[in-house]
Tab-separated table of C-alpha atoms and ligand atoms in Angstrom:
chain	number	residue	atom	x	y	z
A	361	UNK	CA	45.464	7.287	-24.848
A	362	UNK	CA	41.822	6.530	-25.775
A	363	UNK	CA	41.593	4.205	-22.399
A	364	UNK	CA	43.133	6.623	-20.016
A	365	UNK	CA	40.967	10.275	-21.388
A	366	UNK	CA	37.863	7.250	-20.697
A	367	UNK	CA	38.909	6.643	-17.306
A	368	UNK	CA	39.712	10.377	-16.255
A	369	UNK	CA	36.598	11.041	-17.440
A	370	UNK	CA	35.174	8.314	-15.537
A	371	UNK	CA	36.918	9.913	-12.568
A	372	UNK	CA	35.696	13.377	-13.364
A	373	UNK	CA	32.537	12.284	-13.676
A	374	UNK	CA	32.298	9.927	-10.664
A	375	UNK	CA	33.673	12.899	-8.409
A	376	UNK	CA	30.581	15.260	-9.536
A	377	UNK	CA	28.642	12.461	-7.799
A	378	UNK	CA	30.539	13.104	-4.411
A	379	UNK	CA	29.183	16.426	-2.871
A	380	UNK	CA	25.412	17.786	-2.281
A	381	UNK	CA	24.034	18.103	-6.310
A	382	UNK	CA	24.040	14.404	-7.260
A	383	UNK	CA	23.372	12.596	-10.524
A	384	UNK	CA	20.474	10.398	-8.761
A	385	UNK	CA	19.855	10.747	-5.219
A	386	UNK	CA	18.182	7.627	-4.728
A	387	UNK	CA	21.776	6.037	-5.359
A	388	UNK	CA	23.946	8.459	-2.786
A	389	UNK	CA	21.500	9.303	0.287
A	390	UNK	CA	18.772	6.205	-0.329
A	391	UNK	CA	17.939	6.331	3.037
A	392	UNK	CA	15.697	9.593	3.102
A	393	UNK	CA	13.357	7.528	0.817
A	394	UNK	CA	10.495	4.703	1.754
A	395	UNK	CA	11.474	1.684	0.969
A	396	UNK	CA	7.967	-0.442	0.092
A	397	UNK	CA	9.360	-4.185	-0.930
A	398	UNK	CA	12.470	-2.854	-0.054
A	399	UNK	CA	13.014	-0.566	-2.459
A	400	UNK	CA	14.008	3.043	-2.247
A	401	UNK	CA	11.437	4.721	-3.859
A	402	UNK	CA	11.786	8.658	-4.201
A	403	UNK	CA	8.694	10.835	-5.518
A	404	UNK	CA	8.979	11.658	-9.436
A	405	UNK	CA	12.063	13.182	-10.247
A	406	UNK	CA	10.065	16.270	-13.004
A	407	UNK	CA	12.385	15.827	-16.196
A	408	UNK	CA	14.413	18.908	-17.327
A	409	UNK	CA	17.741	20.361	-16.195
A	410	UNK	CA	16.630	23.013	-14.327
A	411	UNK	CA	15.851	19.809	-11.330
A	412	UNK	CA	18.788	19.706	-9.068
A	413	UNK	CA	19.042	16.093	-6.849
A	414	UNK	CA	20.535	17.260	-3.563
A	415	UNK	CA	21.345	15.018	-0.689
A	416	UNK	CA	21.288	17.824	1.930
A	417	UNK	CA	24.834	17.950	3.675
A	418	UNK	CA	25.673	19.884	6.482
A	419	UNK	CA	29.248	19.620	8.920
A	420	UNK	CA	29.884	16.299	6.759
A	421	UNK	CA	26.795	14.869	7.275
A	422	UNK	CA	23.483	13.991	5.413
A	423	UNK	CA	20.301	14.900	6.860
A	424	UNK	CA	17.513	14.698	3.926
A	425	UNK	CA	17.218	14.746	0.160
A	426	UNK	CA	15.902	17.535	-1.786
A	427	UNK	CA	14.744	18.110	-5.447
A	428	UNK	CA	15.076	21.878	-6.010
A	429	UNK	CA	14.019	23.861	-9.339
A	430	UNK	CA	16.701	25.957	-10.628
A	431	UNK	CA	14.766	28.248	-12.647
A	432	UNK	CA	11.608	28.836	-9.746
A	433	UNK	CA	14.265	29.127	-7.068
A	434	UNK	CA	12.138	27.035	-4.910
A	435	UNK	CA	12.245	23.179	-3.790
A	436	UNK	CA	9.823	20.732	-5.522
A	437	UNK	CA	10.060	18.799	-2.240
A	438	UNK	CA	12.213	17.324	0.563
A	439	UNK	CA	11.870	13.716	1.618
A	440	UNK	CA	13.482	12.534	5.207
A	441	UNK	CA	12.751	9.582	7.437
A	442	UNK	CA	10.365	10.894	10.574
A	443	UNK	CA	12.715	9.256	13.935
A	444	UNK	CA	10.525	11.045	16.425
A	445	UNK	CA	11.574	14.654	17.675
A	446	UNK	CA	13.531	16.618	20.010
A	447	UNK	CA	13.709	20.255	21.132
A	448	UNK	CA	15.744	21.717	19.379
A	449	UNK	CA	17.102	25.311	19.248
A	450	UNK	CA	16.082	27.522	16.246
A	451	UNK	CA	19.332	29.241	15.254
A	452	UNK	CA	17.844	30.773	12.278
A	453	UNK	CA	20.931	30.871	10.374
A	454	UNK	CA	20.294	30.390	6.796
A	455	UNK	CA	22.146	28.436	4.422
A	456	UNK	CA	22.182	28.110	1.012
A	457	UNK	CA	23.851	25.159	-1.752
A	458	UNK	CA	26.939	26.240	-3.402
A	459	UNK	CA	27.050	23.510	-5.921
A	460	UNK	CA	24.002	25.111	-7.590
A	461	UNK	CA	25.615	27.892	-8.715
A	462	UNK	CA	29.394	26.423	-8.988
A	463	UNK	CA	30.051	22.292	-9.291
A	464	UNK	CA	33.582	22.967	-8.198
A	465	UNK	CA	32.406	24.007	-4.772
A	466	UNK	CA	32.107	21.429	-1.888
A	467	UNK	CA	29.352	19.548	-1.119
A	468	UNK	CA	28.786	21.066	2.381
A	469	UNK	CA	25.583	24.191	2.489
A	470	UNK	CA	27.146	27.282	2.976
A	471	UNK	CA	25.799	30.110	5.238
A	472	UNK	CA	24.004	32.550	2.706
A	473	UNK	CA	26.892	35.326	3.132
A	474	UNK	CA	30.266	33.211	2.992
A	475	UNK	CA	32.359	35.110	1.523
A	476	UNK	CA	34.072	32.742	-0.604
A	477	UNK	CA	30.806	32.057	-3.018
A	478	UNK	CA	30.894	32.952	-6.199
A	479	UNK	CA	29.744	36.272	-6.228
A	480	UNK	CA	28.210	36.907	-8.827
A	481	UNK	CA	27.174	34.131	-10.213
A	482	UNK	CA	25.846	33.285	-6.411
A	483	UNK	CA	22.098	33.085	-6.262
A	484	UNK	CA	22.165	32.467	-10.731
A	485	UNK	CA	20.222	29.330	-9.330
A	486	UNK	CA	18.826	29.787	-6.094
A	487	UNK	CA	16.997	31.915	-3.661
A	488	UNK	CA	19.096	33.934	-1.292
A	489	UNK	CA	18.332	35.959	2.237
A	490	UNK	CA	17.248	39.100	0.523
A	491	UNK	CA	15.341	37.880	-1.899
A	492	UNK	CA	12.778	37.385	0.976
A	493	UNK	CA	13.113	40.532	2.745
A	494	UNK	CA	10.022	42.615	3.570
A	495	UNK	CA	8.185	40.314	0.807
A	496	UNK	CA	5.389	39.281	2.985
A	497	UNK	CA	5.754	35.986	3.014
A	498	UNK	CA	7.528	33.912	5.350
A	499	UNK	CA	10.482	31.027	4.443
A	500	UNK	CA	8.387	28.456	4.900
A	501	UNK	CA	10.564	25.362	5.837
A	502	UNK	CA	9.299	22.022	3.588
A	503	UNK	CA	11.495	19.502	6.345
A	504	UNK	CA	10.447	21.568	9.329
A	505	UNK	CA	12.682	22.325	12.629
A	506	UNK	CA	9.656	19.861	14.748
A	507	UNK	CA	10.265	16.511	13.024
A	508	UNK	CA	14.185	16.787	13.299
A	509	UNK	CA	15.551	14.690	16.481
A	510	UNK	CA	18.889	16.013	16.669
A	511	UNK	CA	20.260	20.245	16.871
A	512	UNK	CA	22.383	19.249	13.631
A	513	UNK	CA	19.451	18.232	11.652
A	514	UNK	CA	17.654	21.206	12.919
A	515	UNK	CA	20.425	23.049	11.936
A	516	UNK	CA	20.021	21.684	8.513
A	517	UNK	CA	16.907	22.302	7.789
A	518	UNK	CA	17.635	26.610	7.944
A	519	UNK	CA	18.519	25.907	4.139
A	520	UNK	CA	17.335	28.083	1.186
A	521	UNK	CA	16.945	25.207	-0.750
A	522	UNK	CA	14.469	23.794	1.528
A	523	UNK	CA	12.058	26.710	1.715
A	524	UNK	CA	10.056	28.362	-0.356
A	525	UNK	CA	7.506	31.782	0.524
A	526	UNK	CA	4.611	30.953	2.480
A	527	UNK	CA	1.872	32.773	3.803
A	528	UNK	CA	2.285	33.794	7.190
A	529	UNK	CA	-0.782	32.450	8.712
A	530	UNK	CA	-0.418	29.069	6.737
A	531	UNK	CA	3.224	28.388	8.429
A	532	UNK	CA	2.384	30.056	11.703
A	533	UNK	CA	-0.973	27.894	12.522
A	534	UNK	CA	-2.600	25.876	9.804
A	535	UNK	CA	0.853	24.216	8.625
A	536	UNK	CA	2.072	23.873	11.858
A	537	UNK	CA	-0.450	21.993	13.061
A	538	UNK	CA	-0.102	19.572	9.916
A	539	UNK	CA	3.314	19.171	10.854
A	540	UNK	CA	2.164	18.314	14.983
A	541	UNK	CA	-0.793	15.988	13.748
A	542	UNK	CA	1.755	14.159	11.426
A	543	UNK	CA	4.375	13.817	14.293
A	544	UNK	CA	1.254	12.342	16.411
A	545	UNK	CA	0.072	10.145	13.883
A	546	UNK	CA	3.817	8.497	13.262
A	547	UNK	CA	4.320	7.979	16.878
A	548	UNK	CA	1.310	6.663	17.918
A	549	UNK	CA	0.475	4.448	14.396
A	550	UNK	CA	3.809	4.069	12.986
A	551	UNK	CA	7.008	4.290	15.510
A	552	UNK	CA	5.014	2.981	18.665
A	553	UNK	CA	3.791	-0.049	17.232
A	554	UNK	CA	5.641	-3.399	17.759
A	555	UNK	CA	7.832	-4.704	16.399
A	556	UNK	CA	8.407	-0.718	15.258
A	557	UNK	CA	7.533	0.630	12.314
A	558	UNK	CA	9.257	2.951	9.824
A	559	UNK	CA	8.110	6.730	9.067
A	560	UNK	CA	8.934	8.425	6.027
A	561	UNK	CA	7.718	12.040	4.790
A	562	UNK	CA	7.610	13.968	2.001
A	563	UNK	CA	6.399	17.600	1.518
A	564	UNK	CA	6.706	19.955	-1.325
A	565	UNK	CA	5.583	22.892	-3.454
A	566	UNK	CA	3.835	23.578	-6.669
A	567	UNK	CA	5.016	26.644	-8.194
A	568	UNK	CA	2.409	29.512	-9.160
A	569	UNK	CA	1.818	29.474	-13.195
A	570	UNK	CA	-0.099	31.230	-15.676
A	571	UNK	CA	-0.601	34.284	-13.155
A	572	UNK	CA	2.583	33.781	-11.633
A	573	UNK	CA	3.542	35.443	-8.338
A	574	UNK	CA	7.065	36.484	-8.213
A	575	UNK	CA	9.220	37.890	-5.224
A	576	UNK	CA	12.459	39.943	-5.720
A	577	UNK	CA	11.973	39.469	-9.579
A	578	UNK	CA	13.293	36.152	-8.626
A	579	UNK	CA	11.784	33.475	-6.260
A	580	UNK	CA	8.236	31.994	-6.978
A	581	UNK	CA	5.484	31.830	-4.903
A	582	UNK	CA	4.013	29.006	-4.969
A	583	UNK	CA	0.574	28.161	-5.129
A	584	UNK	CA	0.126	24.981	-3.227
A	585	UNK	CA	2.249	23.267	0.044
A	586	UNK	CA	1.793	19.816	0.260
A	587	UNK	CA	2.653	16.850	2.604
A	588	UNK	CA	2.726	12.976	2.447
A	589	UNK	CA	3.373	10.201	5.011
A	590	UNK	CA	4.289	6.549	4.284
A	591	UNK	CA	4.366	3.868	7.217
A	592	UNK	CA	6.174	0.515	6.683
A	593	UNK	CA	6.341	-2.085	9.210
A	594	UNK	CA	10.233	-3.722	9.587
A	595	UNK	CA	9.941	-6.105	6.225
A	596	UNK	CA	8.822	-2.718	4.427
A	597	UNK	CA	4.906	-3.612	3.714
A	598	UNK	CA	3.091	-0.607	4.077
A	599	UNK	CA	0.823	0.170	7.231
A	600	UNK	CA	-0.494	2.959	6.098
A	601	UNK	CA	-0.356	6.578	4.475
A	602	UNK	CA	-1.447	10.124	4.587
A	603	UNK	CA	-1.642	12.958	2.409
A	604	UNK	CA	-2.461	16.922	2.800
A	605	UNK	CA	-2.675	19.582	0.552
A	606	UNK	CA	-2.599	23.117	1.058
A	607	UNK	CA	-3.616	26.124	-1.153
A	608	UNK	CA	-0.917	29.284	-0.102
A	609	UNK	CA	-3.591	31.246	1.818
A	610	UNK	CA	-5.223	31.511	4.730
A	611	UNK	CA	-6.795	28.183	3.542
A	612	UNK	CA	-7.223	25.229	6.135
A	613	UNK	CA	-5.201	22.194	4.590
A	614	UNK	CA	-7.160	19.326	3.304
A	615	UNK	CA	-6.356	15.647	4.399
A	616	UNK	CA	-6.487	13.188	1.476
A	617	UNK	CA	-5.326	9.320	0.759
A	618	UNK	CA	-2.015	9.138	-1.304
A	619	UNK	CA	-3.140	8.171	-3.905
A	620	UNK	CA	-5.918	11.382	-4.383
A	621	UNK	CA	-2.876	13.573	-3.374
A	622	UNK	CA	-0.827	12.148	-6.662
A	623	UNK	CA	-3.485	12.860	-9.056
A	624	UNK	CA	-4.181	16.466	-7.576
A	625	UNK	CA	-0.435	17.020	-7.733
A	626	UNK	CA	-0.211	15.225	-11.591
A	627	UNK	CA	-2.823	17.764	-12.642
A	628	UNK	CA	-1.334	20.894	-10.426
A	629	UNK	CA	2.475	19.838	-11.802
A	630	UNK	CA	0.838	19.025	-15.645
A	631	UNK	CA	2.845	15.699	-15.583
A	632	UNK	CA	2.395	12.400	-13.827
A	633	UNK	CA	3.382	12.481	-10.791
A	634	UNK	CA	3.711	9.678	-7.987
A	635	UNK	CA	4.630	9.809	-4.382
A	636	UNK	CA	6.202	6.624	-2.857
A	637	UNK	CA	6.341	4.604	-6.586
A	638	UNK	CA	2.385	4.086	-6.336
A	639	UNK	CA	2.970	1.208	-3.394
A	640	UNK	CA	2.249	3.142	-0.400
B	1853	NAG	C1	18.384	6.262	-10.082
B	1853	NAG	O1	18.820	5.042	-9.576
B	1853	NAG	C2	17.770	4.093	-9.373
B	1853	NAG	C3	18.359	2.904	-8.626
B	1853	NAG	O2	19.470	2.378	-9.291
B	1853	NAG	C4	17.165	3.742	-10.718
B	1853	NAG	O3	16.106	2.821	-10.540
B	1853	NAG	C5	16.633	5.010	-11.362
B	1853	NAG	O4	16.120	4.739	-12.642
B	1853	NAG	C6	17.711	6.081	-11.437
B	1853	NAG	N1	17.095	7.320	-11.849
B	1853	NAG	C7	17.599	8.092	-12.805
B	1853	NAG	C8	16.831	9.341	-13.074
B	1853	NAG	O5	18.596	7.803	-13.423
């Protein structure tokens, strides 16, 4: 009796591991992470249960890893592996994670208005659509539609989970043209080098505190956007790395080393925080 309420247990726990909210992402989608020595090597995971690991699953498929805070409503970051870029078609159809608001759902994102979400609890844990209507900011993506080389990735990127409010002329021309000079720098110092090298990014958000600034009564604004590049030749040694850092203004994004970018973010975040494990 004992032995078999262990193993369905086992089972019911092993199955919460299947879909999009996972126990440890670094075990089910590894492959959105850098790898220095070989090891997949995620950015701090902050303690508390209002983190959410979600290995980002659309039509069956992985396409990135994000951590999202519950109780902000906004991503900490999203981590994906930079394979050069296509154009793709913005569909601007917005999805959002129904395991964050019910673990019996599947592990798939959902468009924002299926019907078949819980309703309410739908959006207990998460940012919906309307929560950003006529709130001045804009969904800022963190994995953006540019560095995605295929329309399904693309596709998976028009996530709630994945964006958080940003100021308009931050995502419209200072962001964007992080996002074009970090596509330039991984092709030409990273992907184009032989024998080819291996990109991986990582961008997030700090939430606003003390003075916080709150949309809808529900989503935070936060108060910085930032970005980090690792480059690892084909044994995973590092080649090189990049950091930026972005106040959520009108602000022009600073460039930084890595390792300047995890202090800034350990004293932004209050905790210690590290990027690629310290090793890249
Ligand atoms: C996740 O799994 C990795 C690899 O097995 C392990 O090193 C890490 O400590 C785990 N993290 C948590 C939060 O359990």
């Amino acid at each position: 009796m004992k032995l078999f309420s262990l193993v369905l247990l086992f089972f019911l726990g092993s199955s919460a591991v299947v879909g999009e909210v996972v126990i440890n992402f670094s075990i089910t989608c590894p492959q959105f992470f850098a790898t220095p020595n070989g090891v997949a090597t995620p950015p701090t995971v902050l303690p508390g249960t209002q983190y959410k690991q979600i290995c980002q699953k659309r039509a069956n498929q992985y396409e990135y890893a994000t951590l999202y805070d519950t109780k902000n409503r906004i991503p900490v970051y999203s981590a994906y592996k930079y394979e050069g870029h296509t154009s793709c078609d913005r569909k601007d159809k917005w999805y959002i994670e129904p395991q964050l608001d019910d673990q019996n759902k599947g592990g798939d994102m959902k468009s924002d208005t299926d019907t078949t979400l819980p309703k309410p609890p739908r959006g207990d844990h998460q940012a919906l659509n309307e929560d950003y209507e006529s709130c001045g900011y804009d969904k800022g993506h963190l994995v953006p539609v540019y560095h995605t080389s295929s329309q399904s990735c693309a596709d998976s990127t028009f996530t709630l989970t994945n964006a958080a409010p940003q100021d308009c002329y931050l995502n419209r021309i200072l962001w964007r043209k992080v996002e074009n000079d970090v596509a330039d720098v991984l092709k030409t110092k990273c992907l184009q080098i032989l024998p080819a090298g291996k990109a991986y990014v990582v961008t997030g958000v700090v939430p606003s505190i003390g003075v916080q600034k709150i949309i809808n009564g529900r989503v935070n604004v936060p108060s910085h956007f930032w970005s980090a590049i690792c480059c690892l030749d084909s044994k995973n040694n590092p080649l090189g790395s990049w950091g930026f850092l972005a106040d959520n203004s009108n602000q022009k994004p600073i460039s930084m080393p890595v390792y300047i970018l995890e202090y800034m973010l350990t004293q932004l975040y209050g905790s210690h925080f590290a990027l690629f494990g310290g090793k890249c």
